[in-house]
Coordinates of C-alpha atoms in Angstrom, one line a residue:
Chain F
X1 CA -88.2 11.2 -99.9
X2 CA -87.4 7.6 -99.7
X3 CA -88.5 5.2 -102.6
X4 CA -88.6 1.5 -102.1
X5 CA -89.0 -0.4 -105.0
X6 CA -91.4 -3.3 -104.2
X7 CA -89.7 -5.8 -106.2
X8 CA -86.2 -4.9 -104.6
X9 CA -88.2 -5.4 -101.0
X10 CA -89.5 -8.5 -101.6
X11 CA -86.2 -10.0 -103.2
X12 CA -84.0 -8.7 -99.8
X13 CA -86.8 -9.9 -97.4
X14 CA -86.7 -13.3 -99.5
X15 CA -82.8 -13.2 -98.6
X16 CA -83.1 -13.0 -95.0
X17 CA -85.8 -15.0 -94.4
X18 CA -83.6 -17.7 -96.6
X19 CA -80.0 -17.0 -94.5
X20 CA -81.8 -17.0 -91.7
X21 CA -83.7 -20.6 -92.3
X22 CA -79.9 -21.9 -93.5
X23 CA -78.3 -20.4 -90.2
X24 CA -81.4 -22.3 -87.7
X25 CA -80.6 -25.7 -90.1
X26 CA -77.4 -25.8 -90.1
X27 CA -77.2 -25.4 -86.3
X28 CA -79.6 -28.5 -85.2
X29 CA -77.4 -30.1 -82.4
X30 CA -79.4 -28.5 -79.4
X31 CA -77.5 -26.5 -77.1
X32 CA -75.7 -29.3 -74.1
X33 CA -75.4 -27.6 -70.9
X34 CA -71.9 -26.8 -69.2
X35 CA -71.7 -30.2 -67.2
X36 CA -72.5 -32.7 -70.3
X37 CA -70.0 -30.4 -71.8
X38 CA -67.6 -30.8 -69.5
X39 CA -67.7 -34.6 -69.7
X40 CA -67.8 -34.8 -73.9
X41 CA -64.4 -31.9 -73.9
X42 CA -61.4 -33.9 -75.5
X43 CA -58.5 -32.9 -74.3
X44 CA -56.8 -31.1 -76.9
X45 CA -53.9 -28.7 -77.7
X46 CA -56.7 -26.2 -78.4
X47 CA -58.5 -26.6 -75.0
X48 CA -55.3 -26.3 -73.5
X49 CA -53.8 -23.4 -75.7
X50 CA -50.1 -22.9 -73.9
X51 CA -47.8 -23.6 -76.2
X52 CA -43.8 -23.2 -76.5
X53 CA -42.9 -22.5 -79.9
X54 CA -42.8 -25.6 -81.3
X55 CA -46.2 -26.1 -80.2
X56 CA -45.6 -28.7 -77.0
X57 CA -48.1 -28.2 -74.5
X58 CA -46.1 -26.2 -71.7
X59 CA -47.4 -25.0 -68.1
X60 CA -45.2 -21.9 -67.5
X61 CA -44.8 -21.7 -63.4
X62 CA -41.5 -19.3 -63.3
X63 CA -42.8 -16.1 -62.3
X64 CA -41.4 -13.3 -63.9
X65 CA -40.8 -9.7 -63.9
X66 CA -40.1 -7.3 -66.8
X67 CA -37.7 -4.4 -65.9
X68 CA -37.3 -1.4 -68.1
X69 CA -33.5 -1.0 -67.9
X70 CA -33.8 1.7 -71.1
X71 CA -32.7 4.6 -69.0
X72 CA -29.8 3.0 -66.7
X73 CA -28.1 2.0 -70.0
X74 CA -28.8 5.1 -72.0
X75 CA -26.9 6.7 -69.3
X76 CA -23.7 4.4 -70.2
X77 CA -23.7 4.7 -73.9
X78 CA -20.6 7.1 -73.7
X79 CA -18.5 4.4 -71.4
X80 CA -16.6 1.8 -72.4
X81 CA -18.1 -1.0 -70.4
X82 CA -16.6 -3.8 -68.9
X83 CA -19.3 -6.1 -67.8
X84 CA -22.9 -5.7 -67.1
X85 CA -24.8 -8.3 -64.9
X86 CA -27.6 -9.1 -63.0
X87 CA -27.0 -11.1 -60.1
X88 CA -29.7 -13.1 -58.4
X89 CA -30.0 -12.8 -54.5
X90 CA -27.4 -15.6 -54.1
X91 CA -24.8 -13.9 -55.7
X92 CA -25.0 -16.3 -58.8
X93 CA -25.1 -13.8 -62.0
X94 CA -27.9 -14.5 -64.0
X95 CA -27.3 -12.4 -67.1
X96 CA -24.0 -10.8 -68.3
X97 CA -23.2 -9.1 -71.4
X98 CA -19.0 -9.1 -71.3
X99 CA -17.4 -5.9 -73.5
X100 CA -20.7 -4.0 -74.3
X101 CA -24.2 -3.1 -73.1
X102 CA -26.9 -5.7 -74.0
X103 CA -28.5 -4.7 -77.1
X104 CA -31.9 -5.0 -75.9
X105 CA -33.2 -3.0 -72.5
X106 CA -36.4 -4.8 -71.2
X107 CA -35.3 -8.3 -68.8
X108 CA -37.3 -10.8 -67.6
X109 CA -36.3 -11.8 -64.4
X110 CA -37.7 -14.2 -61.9
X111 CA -39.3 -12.9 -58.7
X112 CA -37.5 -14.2 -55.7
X113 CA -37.9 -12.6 -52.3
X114 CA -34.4 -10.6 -52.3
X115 CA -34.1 -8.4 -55.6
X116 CA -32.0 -9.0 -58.1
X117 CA -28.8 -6.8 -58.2
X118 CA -27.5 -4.8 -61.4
X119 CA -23.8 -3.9 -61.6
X120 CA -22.3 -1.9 -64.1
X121 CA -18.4 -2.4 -64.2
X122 CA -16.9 0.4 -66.6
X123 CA -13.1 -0.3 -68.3
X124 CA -11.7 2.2 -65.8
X125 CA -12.9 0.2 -63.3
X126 CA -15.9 2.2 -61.4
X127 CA -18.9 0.1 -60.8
X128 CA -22.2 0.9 -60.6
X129 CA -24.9 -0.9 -58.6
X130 CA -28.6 -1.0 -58.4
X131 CA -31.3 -3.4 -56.9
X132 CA -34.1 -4.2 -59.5
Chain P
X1 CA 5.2 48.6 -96.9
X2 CA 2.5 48.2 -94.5
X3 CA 0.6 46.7 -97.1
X4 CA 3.1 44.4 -97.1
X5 CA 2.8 43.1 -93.5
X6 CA -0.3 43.3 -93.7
X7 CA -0.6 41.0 -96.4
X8 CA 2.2 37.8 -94.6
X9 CA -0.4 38.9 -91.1
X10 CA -3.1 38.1 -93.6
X11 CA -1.5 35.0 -94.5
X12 CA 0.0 33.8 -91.6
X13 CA -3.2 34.1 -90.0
X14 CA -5.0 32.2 -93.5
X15 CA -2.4 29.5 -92.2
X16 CA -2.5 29.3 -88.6
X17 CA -6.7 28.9 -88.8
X18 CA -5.5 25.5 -92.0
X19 CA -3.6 24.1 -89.4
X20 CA -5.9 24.6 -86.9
X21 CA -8.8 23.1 -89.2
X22 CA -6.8 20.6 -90.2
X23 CA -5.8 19.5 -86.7
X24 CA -9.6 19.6 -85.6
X25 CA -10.0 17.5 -88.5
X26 CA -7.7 14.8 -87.9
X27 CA -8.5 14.7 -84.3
X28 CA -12.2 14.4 -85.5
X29 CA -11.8 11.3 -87.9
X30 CA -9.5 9.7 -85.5
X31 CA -12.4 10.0 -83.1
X32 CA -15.0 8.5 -85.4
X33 CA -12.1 5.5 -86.5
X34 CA -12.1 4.9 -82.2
X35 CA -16.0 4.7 -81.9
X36 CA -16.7 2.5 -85.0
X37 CA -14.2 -0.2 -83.8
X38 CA -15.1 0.4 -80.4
X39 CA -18.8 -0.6 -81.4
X40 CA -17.7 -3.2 -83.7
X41 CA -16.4 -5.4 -81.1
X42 CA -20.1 -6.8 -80.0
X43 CA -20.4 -7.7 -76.8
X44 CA -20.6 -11.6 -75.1
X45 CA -23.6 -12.5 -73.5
X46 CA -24.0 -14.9 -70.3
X47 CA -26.7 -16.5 -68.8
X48 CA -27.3 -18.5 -65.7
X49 CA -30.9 -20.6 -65.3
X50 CA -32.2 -22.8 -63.0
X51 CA -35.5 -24.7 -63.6
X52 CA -37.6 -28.0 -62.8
X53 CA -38.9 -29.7 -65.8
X54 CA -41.9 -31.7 -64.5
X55 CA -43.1 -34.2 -67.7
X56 CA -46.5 -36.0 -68.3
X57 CA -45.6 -39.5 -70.4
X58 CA -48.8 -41.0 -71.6
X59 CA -50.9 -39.0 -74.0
X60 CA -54.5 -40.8 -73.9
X61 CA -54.3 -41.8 -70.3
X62 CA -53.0 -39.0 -68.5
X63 CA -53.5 -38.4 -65.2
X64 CA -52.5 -34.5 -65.0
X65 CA -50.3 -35.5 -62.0
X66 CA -47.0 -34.2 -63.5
X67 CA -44.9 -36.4 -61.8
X68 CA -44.1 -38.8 -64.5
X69 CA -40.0 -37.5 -65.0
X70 CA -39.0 -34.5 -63.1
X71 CA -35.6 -33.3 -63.2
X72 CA -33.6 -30.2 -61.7
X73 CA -32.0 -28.4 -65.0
X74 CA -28.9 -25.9 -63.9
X75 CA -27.7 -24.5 -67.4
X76 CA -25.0 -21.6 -68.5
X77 CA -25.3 -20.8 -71.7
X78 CA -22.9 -18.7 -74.1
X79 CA -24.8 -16.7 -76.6
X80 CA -23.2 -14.3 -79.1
X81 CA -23.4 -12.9 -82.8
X82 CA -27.1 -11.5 -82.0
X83 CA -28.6 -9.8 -84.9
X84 CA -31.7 -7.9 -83.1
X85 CA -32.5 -10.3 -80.7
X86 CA -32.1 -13.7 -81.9
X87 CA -28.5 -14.7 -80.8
X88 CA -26.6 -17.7 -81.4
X89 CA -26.1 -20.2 -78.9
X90 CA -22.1 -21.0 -78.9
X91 CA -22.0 -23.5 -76.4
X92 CA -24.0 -24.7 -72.8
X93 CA -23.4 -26.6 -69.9
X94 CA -25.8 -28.2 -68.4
X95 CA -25.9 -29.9 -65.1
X96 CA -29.3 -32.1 -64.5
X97 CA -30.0 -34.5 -61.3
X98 CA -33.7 -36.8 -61.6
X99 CA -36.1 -35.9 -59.0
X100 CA -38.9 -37.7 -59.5
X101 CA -40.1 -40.8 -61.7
X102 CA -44.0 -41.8 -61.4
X103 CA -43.9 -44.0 -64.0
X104 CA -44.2 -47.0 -65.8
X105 CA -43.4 -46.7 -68.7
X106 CA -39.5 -46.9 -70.2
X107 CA -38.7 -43.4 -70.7
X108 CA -35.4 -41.6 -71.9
X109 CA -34.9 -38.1 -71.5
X110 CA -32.7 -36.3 -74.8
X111 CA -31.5 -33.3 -75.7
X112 CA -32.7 -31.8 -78.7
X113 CA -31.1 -28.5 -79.6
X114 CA -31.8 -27.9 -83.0
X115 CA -36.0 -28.6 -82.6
X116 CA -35.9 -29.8 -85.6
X117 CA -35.5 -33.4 -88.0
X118 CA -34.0 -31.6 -90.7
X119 CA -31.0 -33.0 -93.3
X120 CA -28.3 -32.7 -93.0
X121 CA -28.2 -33.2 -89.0
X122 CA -26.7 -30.3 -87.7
X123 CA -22.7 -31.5 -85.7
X124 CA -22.2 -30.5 -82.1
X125 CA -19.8 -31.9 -79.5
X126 CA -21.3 -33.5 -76.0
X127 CA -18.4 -33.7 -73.5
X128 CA -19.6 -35.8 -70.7
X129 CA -18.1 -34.6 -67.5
X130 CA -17.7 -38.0 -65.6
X131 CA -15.3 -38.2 -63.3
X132 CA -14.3 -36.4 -60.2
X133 CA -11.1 -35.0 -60.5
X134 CA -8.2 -35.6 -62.0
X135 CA -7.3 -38.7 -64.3
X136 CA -8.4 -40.4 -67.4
X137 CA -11.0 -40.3 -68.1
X138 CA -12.2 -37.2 -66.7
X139 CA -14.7 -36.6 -69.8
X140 CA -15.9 -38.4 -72.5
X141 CA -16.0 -36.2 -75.8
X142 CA -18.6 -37.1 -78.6
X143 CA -19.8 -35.5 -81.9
X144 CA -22.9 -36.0 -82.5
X145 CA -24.4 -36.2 -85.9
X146 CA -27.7 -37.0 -84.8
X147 CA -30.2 -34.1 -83.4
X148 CA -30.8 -35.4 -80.4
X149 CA -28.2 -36.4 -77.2
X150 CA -29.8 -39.3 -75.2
X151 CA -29.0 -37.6 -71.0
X152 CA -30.4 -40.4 -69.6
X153 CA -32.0 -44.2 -70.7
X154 CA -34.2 -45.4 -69.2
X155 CA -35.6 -44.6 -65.4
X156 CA -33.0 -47.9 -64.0
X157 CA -30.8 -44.8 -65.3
X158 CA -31.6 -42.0 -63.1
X159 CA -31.0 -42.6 -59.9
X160 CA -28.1 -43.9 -57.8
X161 CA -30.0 -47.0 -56.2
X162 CA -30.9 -49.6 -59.3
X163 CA -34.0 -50.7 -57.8
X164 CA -35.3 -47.2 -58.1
X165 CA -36.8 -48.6 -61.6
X166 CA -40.2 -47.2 -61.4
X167 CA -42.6 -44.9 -58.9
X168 CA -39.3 -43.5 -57.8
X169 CA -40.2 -41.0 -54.9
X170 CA -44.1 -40.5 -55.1
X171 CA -45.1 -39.8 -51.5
X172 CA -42.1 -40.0 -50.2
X173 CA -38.4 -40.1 -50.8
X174 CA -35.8 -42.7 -50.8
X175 CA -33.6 -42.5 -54.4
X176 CA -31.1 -40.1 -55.1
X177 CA -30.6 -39.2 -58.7
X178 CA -27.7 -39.3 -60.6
X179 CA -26.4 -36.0 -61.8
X180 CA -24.7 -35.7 -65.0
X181 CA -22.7 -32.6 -66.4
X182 CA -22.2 -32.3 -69.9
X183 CA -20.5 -29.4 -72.3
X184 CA -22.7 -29.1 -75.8
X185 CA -20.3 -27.1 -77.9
X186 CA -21.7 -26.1 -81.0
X187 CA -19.1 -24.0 -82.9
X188 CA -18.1 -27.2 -84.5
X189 CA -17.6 -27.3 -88.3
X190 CA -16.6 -24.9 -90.8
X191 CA -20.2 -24.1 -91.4
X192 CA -21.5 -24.6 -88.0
X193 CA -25.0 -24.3 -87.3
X194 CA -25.8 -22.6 -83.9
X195 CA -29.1 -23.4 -82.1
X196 CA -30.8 -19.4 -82.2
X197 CA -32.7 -18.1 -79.0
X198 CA -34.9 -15.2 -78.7
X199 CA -33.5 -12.4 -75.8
X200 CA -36.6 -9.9 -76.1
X201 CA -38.6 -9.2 -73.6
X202 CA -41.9 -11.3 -74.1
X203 CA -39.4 -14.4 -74.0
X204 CA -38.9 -16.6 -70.8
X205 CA -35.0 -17.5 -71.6
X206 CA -36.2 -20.4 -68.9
X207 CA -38.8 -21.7 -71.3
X208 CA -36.9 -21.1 -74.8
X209 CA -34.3 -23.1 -72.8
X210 CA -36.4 -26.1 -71.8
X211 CA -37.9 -26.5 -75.3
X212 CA -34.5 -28.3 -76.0
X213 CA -35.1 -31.1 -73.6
X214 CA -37.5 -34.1 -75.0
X215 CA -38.8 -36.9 -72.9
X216 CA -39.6 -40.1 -75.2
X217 CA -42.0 -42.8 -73.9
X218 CA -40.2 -45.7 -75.4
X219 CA -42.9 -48.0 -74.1
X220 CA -45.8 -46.2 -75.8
X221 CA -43.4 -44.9 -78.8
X222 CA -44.1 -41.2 -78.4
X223 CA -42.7 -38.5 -76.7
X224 CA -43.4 -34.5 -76.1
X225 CA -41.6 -34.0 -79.1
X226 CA -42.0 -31.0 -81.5
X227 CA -45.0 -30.7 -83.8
X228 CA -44.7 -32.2 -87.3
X229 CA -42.1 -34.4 -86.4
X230 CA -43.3 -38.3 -86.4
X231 CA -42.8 -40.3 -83.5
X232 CA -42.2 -44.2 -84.0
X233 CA -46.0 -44.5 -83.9
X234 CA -46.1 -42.1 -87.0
X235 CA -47.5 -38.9 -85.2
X236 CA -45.9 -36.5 -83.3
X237 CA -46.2 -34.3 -80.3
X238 CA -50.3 -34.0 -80.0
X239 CA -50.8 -32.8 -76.4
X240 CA -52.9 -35.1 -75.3
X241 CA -51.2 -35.9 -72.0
X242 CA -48.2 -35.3 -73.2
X243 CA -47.1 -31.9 -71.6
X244 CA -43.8 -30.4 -69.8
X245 CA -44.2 -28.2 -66.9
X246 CA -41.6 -25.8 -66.0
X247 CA -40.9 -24.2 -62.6
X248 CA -39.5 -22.1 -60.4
X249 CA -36.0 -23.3 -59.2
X250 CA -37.0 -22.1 -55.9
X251 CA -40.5 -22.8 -55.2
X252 CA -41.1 -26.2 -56.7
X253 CA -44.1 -28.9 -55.8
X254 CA -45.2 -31.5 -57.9
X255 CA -48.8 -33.9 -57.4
X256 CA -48.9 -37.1 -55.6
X257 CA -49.6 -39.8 -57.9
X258 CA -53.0 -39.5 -59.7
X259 CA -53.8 -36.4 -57.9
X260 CA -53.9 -34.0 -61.0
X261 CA -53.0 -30.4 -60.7
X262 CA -56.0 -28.9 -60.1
X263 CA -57.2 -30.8 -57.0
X264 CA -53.4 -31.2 -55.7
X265 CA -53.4 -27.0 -56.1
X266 CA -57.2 -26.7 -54.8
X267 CA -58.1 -25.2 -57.5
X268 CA -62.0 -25.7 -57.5
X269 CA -62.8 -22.6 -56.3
X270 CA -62.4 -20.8 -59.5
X271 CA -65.6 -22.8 -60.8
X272 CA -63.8 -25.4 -63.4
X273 CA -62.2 -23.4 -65.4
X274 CA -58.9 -25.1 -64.6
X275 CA -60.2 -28.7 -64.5
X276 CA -57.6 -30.0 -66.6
X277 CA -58.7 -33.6 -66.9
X278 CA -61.9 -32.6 -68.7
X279 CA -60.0 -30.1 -71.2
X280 CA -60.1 -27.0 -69.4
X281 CA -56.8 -25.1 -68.3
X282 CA -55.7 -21.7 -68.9
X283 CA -53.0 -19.0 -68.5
X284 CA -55.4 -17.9 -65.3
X285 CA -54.5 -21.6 -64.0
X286 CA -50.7 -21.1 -64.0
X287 CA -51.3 -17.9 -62.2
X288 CA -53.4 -19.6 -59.9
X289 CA -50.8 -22.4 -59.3
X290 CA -48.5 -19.4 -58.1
X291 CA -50.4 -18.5 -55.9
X292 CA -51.7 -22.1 -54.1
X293 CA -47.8 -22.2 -54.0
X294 CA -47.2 -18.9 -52.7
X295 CA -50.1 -18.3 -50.0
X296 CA -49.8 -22.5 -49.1
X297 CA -53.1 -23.5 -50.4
X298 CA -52.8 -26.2 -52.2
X299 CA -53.5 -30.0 -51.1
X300 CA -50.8 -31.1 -48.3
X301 CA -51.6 -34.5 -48.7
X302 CA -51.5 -34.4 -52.1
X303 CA -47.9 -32.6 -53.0
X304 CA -44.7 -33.5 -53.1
X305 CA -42.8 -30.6 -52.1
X306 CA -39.1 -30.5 -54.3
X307 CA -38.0 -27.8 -52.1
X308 CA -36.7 -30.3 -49.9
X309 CA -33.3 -29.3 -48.2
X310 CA -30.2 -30.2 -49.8
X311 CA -27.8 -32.9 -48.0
X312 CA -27.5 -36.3 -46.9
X313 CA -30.1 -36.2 -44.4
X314 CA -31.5 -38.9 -42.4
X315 CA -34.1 -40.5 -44.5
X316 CA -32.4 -39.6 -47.8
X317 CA -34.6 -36.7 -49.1
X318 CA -33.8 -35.8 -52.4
X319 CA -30.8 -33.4 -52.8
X320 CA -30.2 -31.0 -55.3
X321 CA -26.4 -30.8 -55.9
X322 CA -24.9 -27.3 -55.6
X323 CA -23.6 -26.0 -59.1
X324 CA -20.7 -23.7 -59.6
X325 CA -17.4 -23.8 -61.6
X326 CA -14.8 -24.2 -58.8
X327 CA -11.7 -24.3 -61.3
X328 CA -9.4 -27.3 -61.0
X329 CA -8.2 -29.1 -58.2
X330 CA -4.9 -28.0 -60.0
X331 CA -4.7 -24.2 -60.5
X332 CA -1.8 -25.2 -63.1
X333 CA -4.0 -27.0 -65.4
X334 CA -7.3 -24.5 -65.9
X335 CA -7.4 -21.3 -64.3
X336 CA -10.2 -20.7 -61.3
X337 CA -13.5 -19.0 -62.0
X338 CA -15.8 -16.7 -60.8
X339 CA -19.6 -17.9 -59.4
X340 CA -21.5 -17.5 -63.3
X341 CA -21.1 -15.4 -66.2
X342 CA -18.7 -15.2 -68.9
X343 CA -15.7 -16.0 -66.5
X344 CA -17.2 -19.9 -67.0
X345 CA -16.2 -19.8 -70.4
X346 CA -13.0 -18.4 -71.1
X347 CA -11.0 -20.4 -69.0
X348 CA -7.1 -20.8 -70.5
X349 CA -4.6 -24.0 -70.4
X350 CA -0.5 -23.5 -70.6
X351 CA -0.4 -25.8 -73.6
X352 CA -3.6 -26.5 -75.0
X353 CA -5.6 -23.6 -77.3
X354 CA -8.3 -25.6 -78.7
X355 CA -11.4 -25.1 -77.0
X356 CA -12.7 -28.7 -77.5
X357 CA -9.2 -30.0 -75.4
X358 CA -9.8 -27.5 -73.2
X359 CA -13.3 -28.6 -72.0
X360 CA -12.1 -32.0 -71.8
X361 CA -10.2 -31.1 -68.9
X362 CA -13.5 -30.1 -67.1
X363 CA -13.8 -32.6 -64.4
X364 CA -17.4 -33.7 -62.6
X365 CA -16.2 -31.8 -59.5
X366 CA -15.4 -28.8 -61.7
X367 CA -18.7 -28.1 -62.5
X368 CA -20.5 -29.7 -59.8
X369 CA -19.2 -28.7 -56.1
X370 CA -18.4 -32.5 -54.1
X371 CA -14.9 -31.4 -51.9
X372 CA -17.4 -31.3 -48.9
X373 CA -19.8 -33.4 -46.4
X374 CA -22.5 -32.1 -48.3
X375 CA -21.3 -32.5 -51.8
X376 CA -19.3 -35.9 -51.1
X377 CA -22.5 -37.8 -52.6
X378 CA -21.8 -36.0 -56.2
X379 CA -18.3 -37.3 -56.2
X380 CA -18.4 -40.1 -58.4
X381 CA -20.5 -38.0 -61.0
X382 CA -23.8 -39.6 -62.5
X383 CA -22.0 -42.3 -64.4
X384 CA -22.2 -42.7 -67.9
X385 CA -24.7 -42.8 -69.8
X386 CA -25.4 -46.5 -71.3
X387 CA -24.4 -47.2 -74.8
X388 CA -26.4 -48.6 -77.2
X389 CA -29.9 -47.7 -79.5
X390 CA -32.9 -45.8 -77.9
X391 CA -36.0 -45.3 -79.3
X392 CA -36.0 -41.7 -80.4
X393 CA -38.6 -38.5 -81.6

């Protein structure tokens, strides 16, 4: 059985009714509709909200694609390796790590329309190649 | 007496399987010795980008149409001494050629590696790689004490033709810009202080790369420049107008003047959520951008496409220079190099070690390829950048 103590009923209604009244007041601009909106925005860092990390304003139009190397490098932790690079569809490399597997296994590359090509050179010269 | 033998087979055997452990042993800590200094020679790391940097100069007034100073950005970049995946950058060359100037305003586009105004300034060389082959001067080597290098002053100093002073190819093309190579070496002092890039994953390389270039509006006194530093109007880099666009090497097109990127990309139909000129813009509207790009829906009458074929073609389109270490004229002097990668940076001399005199000998035509029709327009390099004071970040 639930008992409600008037007193303590009254006093929590009183609340509410008095956050409530606060909430309405403190809100008395009347709602503007998109348009007017629209018209009033300032243009602002935080209407724009791309930022590098020194917070300039920055339109990012390189489009890129993560690749999950993890398991073509596990599979040459045991070899000595020469050289591993990424070439771009030109043949220009794009990334190379020189005496040692990148430490890192995700690269974000940008989309082209010919893949990018991986090559693997180990120190006893065999290379390995793969189009990402 | 057999007790005897047994007891030497005993202990021969007790000997033979010491020796045997012993030899297991050695072979096994000699093993270990080989990995750890195998793995304790960390690898170099290379990178190759290629990038339009498309800048907005006035911050209250802007327009949107991104055409203000844009410039073709080739840059290889030595990193090394990563500690997760921040790595230092030793040393970056970077080849940059004006595309487009719809401005103005006096602006000046700098270098700013460090991203910062703190004291002391951090030292770096800038080796200026002015001439085309061959002969003195070939470079000009600087150390900089200051945080930022000024690339070029002024937009009388982009392009080849000095009445290209302002509205430089907005509709159409008729200036060539200069390009300029320069070697930023910052393994400098016996404390040198390396710029630090981010290699993981979420981070555009392209992006974390163009933070270091700044474009000042020396007529307004502000620039794009970092946030909490003060420009010479005593605020720094707010946004409003100010803004950098980076794009695709490939793919590039920037707005006509005053047609701002959302009607020169037609992008209306996504019900003004990209209207950029009344504050609304977001990651969707890049995307979108892409695609206008990709599917060719955007505004023909009002892009300028900077995909334009390299070469002196009739007409004098603009030309993007083709960027590859080709080695010396003289294989005696510096040894040749592959296309990219780490072969760019370990080239050797028959008397000189240091790195610095080495670099010197870098020539314009090194770095950027001018030994043919198509290239002959490069030969003479960008010129030199002008001496004297600029108005800074």
């Amino acid at each position: 059985m639930l008992h409600i103590k008037p007193k303590s009923y009254y006093i929590s209604l009183l609340f509410c009714l008095t956050s409530l009244c606060l909430s309405s007041c403190l809100n008395i601009e009347p709602t503007e509709s998109k348009a007017h909106q629209k018209k009033q925005a300032p243009i602002s860092n935080d209407l724009i909200r791309i930022m590098d990390s020194h917070g300039r304003p920055t339109f990012n139009l390189v489009n890129k694609k993560t690749h999950d190397l993890s398991d073509i490098i596990s599979s040459f932790k045991e070899f000595k390796i020469e050289k591993f690079s990424i070439l771009n569809s030109s043949g220009e490399i794009y990334f190379e790590s020189a005496g040692g597997l990148p430490q890192w296994s995700n690269f974000s590359l940008p989309i082209e329309k010919k893949p990018h090509l991986l090559m693997i050179k180990t120190s006893d010269g065999k290379v390995y190649k793969k189009f990402l | 007496m057999k007790n005897t033998d047994a007891t030497t087979k005993f202990k021969e055997m007790k000997f033979f399987k010491i020796t045997l452990l012993s030899i297991y042993l050695l072979i096994f800590s000699l093993k270990i010795f080989a990995d750890t200094t195998q793995t304790s020679a960390a690898p170099e790391y290379y990178a190759t980008t290629n990038m339009w940097l498309a800048f907005e100069d006035r911050m209250l007034e802007a327009d949107f149409d991104m055409n203000d100073a844009v410039f073709y950005l080739k840059i290889h970049t030595h990193f090394n001494n990563c500690s997760g995946n921040m790595c230092n950058i030793q040393e970056m060359v970077v080849v940059i050629t004006p595309a487009v100037a719809g401005a103005m305003d006096e602006l000046t586009l700098q270098f700013n590696p460090y991203l910062s105004s703190g004291f002391p300034h951090p030292q770096y060389h800038v080796i200026e790689h002015r001439n085309a082959a061959e002969g003195s001067p070939i470079s000009q080597l600087s150390t900089i004490n200051t945080p930022f290098t000024t690339l070029y002053k002024g937009v009388d100093d982009m392009f080849i033709d000095p009445s290209c002073r302002n509205m430089v190819n907005i509709d159409s093309a008729i200036c060539q810009g200069k390009t300029r190579a320069f070697t930023f070496y910052f393994n400098v002092t016996d404390a040198p202080v390396f710029p630090i890039i981010n290699m993981s994953a979420g981070i555009n390389l392209e992006r974390a790369l163009a933070e270091f270039f700044h474009l000042e509006n020396c007529s307004e006194g502000h620039g794009n420049s970092y946030k909490g530093n003060t420009g010479t109007l005593g605020y720094g880099m707010l946004g409003e107008g100010s803004i950098v666009a980076l794009m695709q090497a490939g793919t590039a097109m920037v707005p006509n003047e005053r047609a701002s990127l959302d009607t020169a990309f037609n992008l209306d139909y996504l019900g003004g959520v990209c209207d950029i000129r009344n504050g609304f813009w977001s990651m969707s509207c890049e995307a979108a951008i892409e695609t206008a790009i990709n599917n060719g829906t955007y505004s023909a009458a009002d892009i300028y496409d900077l995909k334009a074929p390299p070469g002196p073609v009739a007409g004098h389109v603009f030309n993007r220079p083709e960027v590859s270490y080709q080695g010396s004229f003289d294989d005696t002097e510096l040894e040749s190099h592959s296309y990219g990668g780490g072969d760019y940076f370990n080239e050797t001399h028959p008397t000189l070690s240091s790195d610095i005199e080495i670099r010197e000998k870098r020539s314009h035509c090194n770095i950027v390829k001018c030994d043919d029709t198509l290239g002959a327009q490069f030969i003479n390099g960008g010129g030199s950048v002008p001496s004297g004071s600029v108005c800074g970040p």
